[in-house]
PDB file of C-alpha atoms in Angstrom:
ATOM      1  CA  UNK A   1       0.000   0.000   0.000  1.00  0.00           C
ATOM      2  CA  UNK A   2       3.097   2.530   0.736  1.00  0.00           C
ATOM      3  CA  UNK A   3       4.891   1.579  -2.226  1.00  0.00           C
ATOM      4  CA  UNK A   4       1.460   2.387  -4.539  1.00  0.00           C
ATOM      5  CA  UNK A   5       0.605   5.958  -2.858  1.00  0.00           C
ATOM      6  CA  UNK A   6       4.459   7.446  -2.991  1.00  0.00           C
ATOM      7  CA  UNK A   7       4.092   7.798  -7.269  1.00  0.00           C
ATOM      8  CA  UNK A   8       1.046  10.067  -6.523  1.00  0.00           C
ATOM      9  CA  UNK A   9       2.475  11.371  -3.735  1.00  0.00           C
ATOM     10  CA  UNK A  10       5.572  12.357  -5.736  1.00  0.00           C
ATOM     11  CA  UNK A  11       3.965  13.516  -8.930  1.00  0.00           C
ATOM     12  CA  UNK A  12       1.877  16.600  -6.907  1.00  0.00           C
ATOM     13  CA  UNK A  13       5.193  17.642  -5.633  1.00  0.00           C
ATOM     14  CA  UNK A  14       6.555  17.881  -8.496  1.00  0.00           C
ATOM     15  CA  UNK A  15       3.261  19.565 -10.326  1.00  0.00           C
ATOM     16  CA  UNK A  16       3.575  22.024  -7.550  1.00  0.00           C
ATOM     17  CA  UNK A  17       7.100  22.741  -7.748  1.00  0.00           C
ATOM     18  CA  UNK A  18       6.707  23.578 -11.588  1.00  0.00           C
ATOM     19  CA  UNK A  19       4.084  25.924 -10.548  1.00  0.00           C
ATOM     20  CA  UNK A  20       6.402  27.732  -8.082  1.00  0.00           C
ATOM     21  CA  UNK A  21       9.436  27.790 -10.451  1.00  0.00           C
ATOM     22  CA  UNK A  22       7.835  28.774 -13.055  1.00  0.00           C
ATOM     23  CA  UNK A  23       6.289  31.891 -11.697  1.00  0.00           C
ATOM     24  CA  UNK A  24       9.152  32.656  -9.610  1.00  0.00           C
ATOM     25  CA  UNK A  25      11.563  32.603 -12.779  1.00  0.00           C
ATOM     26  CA  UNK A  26       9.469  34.227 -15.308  1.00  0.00           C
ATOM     27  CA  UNK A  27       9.560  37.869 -14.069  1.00  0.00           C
ATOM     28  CA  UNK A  28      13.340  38.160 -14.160  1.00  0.00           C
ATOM     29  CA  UNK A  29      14.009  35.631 -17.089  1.00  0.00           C
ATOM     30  CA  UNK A  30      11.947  38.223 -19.038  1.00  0.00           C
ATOM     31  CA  UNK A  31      13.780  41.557 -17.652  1.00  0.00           C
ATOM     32  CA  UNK A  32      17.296  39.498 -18.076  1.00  0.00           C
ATOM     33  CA  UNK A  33      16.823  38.214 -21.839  1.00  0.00           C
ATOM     34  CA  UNK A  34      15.032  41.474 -22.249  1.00  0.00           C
ATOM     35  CA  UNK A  35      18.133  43.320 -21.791  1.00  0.00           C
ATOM     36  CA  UNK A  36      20.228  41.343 -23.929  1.00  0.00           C
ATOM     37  CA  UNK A  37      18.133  41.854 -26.669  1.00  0.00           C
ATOM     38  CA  UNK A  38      17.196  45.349 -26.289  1.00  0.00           C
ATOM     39  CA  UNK A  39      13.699  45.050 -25.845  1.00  0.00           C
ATOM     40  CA  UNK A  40      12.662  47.432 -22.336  1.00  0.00           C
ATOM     41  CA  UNK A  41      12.516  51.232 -21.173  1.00  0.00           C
ATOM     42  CA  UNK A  42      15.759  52.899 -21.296  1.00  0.00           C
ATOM     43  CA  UNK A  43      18.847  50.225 -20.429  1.00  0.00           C
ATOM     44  CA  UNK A  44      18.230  48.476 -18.331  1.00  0.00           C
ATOM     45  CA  UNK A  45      15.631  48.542 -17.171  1.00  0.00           C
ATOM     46  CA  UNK A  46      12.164  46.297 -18.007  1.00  0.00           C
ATOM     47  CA  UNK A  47       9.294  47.599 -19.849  1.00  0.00           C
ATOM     48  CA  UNK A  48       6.116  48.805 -18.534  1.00  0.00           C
ATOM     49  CA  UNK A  49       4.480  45.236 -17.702  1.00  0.00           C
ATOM     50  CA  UNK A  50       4.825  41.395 -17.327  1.00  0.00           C
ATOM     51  CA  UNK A  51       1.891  41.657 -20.248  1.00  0.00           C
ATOM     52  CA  UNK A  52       3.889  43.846 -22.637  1.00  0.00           C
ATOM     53  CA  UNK A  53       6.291  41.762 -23.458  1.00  0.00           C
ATOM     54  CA  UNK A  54       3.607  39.758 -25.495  1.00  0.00           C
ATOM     55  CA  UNK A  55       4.514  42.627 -27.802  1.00  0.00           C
ATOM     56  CA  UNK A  56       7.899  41.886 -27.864  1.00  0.00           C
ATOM     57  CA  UNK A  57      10.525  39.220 -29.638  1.00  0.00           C
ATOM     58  CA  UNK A  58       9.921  37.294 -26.378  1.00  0.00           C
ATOM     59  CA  UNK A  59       6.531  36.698 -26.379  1.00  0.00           C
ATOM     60  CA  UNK A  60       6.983  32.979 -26.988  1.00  0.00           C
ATOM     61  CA  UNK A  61       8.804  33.130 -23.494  1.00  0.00           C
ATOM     62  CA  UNK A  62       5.657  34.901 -21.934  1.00  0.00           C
ATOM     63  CA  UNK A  63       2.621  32.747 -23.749  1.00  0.00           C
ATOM     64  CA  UNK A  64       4.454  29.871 -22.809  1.00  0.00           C
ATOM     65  CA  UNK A  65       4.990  30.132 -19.460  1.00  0.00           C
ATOM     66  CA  UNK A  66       1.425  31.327 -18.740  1.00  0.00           C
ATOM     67  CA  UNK A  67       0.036  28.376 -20.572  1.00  0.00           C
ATOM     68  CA  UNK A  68       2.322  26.490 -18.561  1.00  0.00           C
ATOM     69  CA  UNK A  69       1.678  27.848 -15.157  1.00  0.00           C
ATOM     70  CA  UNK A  70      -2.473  27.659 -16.727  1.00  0.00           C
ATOM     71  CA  UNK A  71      -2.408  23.584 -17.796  1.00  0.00           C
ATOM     72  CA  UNK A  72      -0.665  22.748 -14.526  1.00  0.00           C
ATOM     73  CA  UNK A  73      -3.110  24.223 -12.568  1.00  0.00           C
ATOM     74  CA  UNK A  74      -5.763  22.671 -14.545  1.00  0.00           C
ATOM     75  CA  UNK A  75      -4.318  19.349 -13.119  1.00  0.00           C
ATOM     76  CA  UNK A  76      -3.590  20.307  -9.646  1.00  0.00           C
ATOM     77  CA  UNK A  77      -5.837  18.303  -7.023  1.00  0.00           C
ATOM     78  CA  UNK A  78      -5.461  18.932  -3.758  1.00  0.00           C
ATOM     79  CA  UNK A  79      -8.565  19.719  -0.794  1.00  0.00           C
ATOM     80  CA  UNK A  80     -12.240  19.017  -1.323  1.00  0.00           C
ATOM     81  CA  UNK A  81     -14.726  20.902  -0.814  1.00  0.00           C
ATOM     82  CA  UNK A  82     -16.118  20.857   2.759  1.00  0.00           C
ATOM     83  CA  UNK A  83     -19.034  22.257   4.693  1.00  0.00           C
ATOM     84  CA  UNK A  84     -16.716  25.038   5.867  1.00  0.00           C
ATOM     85  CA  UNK A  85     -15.150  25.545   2.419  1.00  0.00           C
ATOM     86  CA  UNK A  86     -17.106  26.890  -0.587  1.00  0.00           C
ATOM     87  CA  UNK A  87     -14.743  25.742  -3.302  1.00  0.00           C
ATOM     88  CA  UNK A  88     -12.121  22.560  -3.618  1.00  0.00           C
ATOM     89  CA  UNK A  89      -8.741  23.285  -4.642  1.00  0.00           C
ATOM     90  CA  UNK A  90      -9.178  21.701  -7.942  1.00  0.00           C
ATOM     91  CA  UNK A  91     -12.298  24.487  -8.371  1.00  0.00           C
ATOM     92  CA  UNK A  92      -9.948  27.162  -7.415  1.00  0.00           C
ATOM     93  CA  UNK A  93      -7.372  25.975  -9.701  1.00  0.00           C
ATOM     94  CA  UNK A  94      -9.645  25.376 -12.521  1.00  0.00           C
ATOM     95  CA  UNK A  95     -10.500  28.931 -12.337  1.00  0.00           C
ATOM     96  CA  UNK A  96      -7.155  30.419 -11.959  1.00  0.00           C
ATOM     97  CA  UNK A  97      -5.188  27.773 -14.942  1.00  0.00           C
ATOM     98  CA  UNK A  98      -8.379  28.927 -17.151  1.00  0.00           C
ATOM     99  CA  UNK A  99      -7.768  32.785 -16.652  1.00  0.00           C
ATOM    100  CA  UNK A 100      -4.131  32.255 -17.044  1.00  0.00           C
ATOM    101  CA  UNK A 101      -4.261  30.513 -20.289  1.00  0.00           C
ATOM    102  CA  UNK A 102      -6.959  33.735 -20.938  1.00  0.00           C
ATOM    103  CA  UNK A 103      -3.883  35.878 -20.008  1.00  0.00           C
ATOM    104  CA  UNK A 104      -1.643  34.293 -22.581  1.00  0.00           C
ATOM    105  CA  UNK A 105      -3.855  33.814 -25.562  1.00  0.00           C
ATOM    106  CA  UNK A 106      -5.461  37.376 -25.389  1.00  0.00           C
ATOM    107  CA  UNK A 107      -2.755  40.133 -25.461  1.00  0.00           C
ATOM    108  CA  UNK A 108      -3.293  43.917 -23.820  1.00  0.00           C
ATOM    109  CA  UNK A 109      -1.546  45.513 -27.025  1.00  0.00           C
ATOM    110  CA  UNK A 110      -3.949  47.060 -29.879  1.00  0.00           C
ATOM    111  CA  UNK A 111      -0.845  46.092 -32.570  1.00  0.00           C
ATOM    112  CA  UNK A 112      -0.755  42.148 -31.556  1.00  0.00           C
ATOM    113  CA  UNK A 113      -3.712  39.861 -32.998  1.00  0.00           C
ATOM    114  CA  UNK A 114      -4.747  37.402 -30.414  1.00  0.00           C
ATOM    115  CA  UNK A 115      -6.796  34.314 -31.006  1.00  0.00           C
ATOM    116  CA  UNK A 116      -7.274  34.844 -34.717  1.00  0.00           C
ATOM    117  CA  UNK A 117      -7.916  38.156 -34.553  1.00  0.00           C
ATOM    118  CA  UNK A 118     -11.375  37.415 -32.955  1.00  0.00           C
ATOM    119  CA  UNK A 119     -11.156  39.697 -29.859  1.00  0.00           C
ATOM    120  CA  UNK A 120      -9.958  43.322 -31.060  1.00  0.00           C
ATOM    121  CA  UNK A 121      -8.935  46.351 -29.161  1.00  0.00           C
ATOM    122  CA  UNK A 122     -10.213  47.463 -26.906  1.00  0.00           C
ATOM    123  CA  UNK A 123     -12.429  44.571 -26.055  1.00  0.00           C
ATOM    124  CA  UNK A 124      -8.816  42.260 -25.759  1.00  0.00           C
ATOM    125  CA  UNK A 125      -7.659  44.529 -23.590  1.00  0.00           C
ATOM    126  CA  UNK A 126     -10.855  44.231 -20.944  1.00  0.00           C
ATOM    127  CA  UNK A 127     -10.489  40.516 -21.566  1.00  0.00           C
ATOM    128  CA  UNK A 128      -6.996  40.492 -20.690  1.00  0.00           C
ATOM    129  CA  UNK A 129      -7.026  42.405 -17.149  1.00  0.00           C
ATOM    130  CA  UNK A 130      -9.863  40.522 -15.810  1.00  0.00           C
ATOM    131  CA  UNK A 131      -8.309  37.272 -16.616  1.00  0.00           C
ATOM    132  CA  UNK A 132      -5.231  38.784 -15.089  1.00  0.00           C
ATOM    133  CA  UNK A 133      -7.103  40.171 -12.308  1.00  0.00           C
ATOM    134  CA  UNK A 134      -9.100  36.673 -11.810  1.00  0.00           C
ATOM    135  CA  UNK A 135      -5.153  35.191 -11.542  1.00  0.00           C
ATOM    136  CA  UNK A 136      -4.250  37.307  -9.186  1.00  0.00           C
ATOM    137  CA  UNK A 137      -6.962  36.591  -6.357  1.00  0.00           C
ATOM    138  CA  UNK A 138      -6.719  33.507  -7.078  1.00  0.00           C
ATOM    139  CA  UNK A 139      -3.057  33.438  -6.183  1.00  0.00           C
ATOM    140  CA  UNK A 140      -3.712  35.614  -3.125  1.00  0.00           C
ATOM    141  CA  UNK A 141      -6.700  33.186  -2.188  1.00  0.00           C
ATOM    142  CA  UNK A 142      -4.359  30.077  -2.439  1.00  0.00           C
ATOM    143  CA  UNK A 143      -1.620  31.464  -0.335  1.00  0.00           C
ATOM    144  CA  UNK A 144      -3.792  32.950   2.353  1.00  0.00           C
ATOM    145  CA  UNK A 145      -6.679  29.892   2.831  1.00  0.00           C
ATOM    146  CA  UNK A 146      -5.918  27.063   0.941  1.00  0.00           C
ATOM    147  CA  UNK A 147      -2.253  26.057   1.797  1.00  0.00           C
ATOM    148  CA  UNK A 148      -2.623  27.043   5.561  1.00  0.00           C
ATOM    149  CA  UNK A 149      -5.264  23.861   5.513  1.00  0.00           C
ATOM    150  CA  UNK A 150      -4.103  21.486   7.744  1.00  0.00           C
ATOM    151  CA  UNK A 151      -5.692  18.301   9.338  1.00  0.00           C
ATOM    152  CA  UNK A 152      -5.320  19.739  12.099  1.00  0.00           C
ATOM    153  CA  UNK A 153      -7.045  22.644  13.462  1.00  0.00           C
ATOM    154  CA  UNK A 154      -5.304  24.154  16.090  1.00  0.00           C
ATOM    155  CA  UNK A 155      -1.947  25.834  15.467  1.00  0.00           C
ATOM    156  CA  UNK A 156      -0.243  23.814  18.546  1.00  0.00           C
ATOM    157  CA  UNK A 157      -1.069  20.257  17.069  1.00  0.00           C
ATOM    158  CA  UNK A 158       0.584  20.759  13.641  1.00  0.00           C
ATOM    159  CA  UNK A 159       4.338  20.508  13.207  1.00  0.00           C
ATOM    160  CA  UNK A 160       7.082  23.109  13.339  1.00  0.00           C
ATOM    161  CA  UNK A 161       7.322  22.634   9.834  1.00  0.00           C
ATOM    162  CA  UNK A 162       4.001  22.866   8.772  1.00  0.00           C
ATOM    163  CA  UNK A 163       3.820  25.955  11.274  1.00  0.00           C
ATOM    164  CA  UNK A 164       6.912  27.573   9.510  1.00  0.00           C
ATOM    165  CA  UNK A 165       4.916  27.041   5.911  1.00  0.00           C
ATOM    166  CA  UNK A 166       2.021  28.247   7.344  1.00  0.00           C
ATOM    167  CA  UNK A 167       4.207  31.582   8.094  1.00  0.00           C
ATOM    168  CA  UNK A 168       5.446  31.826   4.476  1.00  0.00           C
ATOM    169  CA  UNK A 169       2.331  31.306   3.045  1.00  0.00           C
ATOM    170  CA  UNK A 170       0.959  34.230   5.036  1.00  0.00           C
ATOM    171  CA  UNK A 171       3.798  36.394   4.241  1.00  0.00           C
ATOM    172  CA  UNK A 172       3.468  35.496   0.379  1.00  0.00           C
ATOM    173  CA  UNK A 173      -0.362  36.434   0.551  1.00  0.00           C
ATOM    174  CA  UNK A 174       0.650  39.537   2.288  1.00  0.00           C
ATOM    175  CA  UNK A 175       2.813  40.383  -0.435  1.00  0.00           C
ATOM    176  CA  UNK A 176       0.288  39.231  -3.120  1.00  0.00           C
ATOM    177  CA  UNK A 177      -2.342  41.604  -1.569  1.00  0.00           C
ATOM    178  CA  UNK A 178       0.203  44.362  -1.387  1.00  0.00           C
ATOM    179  CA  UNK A 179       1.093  43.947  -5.084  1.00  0.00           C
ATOM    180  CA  UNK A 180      -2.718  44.574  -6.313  1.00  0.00           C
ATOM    181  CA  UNK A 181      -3.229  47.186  -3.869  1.00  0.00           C
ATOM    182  CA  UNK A 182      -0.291  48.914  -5.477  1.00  0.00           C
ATOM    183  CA  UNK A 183      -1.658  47.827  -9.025  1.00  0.00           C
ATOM    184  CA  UNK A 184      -5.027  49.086  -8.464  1.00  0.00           C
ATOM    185  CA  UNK A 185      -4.111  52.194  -6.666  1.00  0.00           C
ATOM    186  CA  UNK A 186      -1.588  53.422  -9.540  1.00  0.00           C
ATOM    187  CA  UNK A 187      -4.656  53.042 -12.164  1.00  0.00           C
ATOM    188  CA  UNK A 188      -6.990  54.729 -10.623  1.00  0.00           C
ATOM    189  CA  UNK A 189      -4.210  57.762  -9.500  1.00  0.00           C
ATOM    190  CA  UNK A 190      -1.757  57.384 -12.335  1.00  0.00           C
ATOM    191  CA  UNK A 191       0.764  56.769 -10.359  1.00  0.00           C
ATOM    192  CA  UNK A 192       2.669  55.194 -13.554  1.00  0.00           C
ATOM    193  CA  UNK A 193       3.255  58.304 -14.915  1.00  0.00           C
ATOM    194  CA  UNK A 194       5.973  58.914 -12.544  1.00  0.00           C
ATOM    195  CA  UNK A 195       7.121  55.430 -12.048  1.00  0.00           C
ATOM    196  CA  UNK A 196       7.324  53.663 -15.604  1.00  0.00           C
ATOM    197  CA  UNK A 197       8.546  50.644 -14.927  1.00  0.00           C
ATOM    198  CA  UNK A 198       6.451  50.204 -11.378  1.00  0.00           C
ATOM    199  CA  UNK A 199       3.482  48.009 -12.989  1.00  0.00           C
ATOM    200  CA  UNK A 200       6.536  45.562 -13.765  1.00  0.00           C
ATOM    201  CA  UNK A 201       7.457  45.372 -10.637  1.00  0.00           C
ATOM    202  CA  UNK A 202       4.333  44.971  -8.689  1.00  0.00           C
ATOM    203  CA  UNK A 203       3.096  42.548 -11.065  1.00  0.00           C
ATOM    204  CA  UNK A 204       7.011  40.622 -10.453  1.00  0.00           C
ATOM    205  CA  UNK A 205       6.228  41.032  -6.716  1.00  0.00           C
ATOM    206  CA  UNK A 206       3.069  39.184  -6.886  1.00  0.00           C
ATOM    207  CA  UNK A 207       4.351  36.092  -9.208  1.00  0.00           C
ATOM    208  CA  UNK A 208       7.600  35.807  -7.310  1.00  0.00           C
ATOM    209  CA  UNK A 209       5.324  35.741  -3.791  1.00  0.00           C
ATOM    210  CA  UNK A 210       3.118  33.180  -5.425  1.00  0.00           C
ATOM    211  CA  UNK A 211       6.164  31.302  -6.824  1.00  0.00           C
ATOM    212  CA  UNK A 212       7.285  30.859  -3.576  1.00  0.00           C
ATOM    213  CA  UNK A 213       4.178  30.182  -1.894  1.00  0.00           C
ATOM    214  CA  UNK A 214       3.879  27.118  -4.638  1.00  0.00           C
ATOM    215  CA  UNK A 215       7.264  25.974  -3.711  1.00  0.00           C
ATOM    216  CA  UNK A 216       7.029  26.137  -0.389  1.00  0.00           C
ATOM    217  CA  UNK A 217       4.018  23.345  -0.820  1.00  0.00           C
ATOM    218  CA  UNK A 218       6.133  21.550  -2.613  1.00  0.00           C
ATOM    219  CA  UNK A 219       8.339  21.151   0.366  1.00  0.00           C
ATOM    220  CA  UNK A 220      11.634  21.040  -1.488  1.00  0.00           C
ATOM    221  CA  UNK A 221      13.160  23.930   0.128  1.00  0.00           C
ATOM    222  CA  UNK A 222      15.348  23.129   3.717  1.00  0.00           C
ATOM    223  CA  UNK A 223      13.310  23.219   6.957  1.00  0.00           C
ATOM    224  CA  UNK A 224      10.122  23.709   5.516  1.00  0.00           C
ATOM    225  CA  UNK A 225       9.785  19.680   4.653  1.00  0.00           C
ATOM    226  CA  UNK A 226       7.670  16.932   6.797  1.00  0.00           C
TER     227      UNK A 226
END
C-alpha cells in the first residue's frame, strides 16, 4: 500500500514545484533576456508590464509560461470541498489555470492579434485584465486559505514545519495583496506616470510571492519539509 501511494504522492510535488518555479523565474528571465536583446525602457531597465512583453521578440517566453503555469493548474488536485469551504482546490485551480491561459492567448496591445484576430482592441484589452485580475486573487486566495489547511485545526497540534509554511504562506499572501493594492491604486491615480517601470514590478512582486508560496508546498526547500 506505501509503495502504490508514494508515485502520486511524488507527482503533486513535483506539479507544484513547476508551478512555483515557473512563476518565480518568469519575471526576471523576461527583464534578463530582455536586456540582452534590447527590448525594455531605457537600459536596463524592463518595460512597462509582465503583459507587454507579449509585444515583444519574447513573447513565446511569456505565452508559454502562462500556458504552462495555466495547464498545470488545470491538473492540480489537492482539498475538497467541505461544509466550511465553498470551493475545492481543484475548483480554485480550474478557475485560476483557465484565466491564465486567458492571459496568454489574449494580449493587452492594440498592434498584436490574439486568437485569430477574434477579440480586437479594446475589447482584448478588458479581456486580458480581468483574466489577469481573476489570476491574481486567485493566487492571493491560495496562499492565504488554501495552503494554511491542515488536518489539524489548532496551530499547537501541527508541526514546526508545517507551522513555519504556514508563516510563508501568510507572508506570500501579504505580499500578493500588497502587489494589487499597489496595481489598483496606480490606475486609478496614475501613479505610472511617474514610475514607468512600477506596474513591472508589482506585477514581479506578486508572481515571485506566489512562486514561492507554490514551492514552499512543494516542500523542497530546507526546513520547511515533513
Amino acid at each position: 500500500m506505501r509503495s502504490r501511494a508514494t508515485p502520486l504522492v511524488f507527482s503533486v510535488k513535483q506539479l507544484q514545484l513547476c508551478v512555483g518555479a515557473v512563476a518565480c523565474v518568469l519575471p526576471p528571465l523576461l527583464w534578463g533576456l530582455g536586456v540582452l536583446v534590447g527590448v525594455g525602457a531605457p537600459w536596463p531597465w524592463p518595460i512597462e508590464s509582465i503583459s507587454d512583453y507579449h509585444g515583444t521578440n519574447l513573447r513565446v517566453i511569456f505565452v508559454s509560461a502562462l500556458a504552462a503555469i495555466g495547464i498545470l493548474m488545470l491538473c492540480y488536485r489537492g482539498y475538497e470541498r467541505t461544509t466550511e469551504k465553498m470551493w475545492s482546490d481543484n475548483a480554485l485551480a480550474n478557475f485560476a489555470g483557465t484565466a491564465a491561459l486567458i492571459v496568454a492567448a489574449v494580449p493587452n496591445d492594440a498592434d498584436v492579434m490574439s486568437l485569430g484576430n477574434e477579440l480586437r482592441y479594446p475589447l482584448a484589452t478588458y479581456v486580458h485584465f480581468a483574466a489577469a485580475g481573476s489570476v491574481f486573487v486567485s493566487m492571493f486566495w491560495f496562499s492565504a486559505f488554501r495552503f494554511t489547511m491542515s488536518d489539524h485545526t489548532r496551530s499547537a497540534h501541527q508541526s514546526p514545519q508545517k507551522r513555519r509554511r504556514n508563516a510563508v504562506y501568510r507572508l506570500c499572501a501579504a505580499l500578493i495583496a500588497t502587489s494589487m493594492v499597489c496595481l489598483l491604486a496606480g490606475f486609478i491615480f496614475d501613479w505610472w506616470l511617474s514610475i514607468p517601470t512600477g506596474i513591472f514590478w508589482f506585477e514581479s512582486l506578486g508572481m515571485v510571492a506566489f512562486g514561492f508560496a507554490w514551492l514552499t508546498k512543494s516542500q523542497v526547500l530546507p526546513g520547511l519539509g515533513d
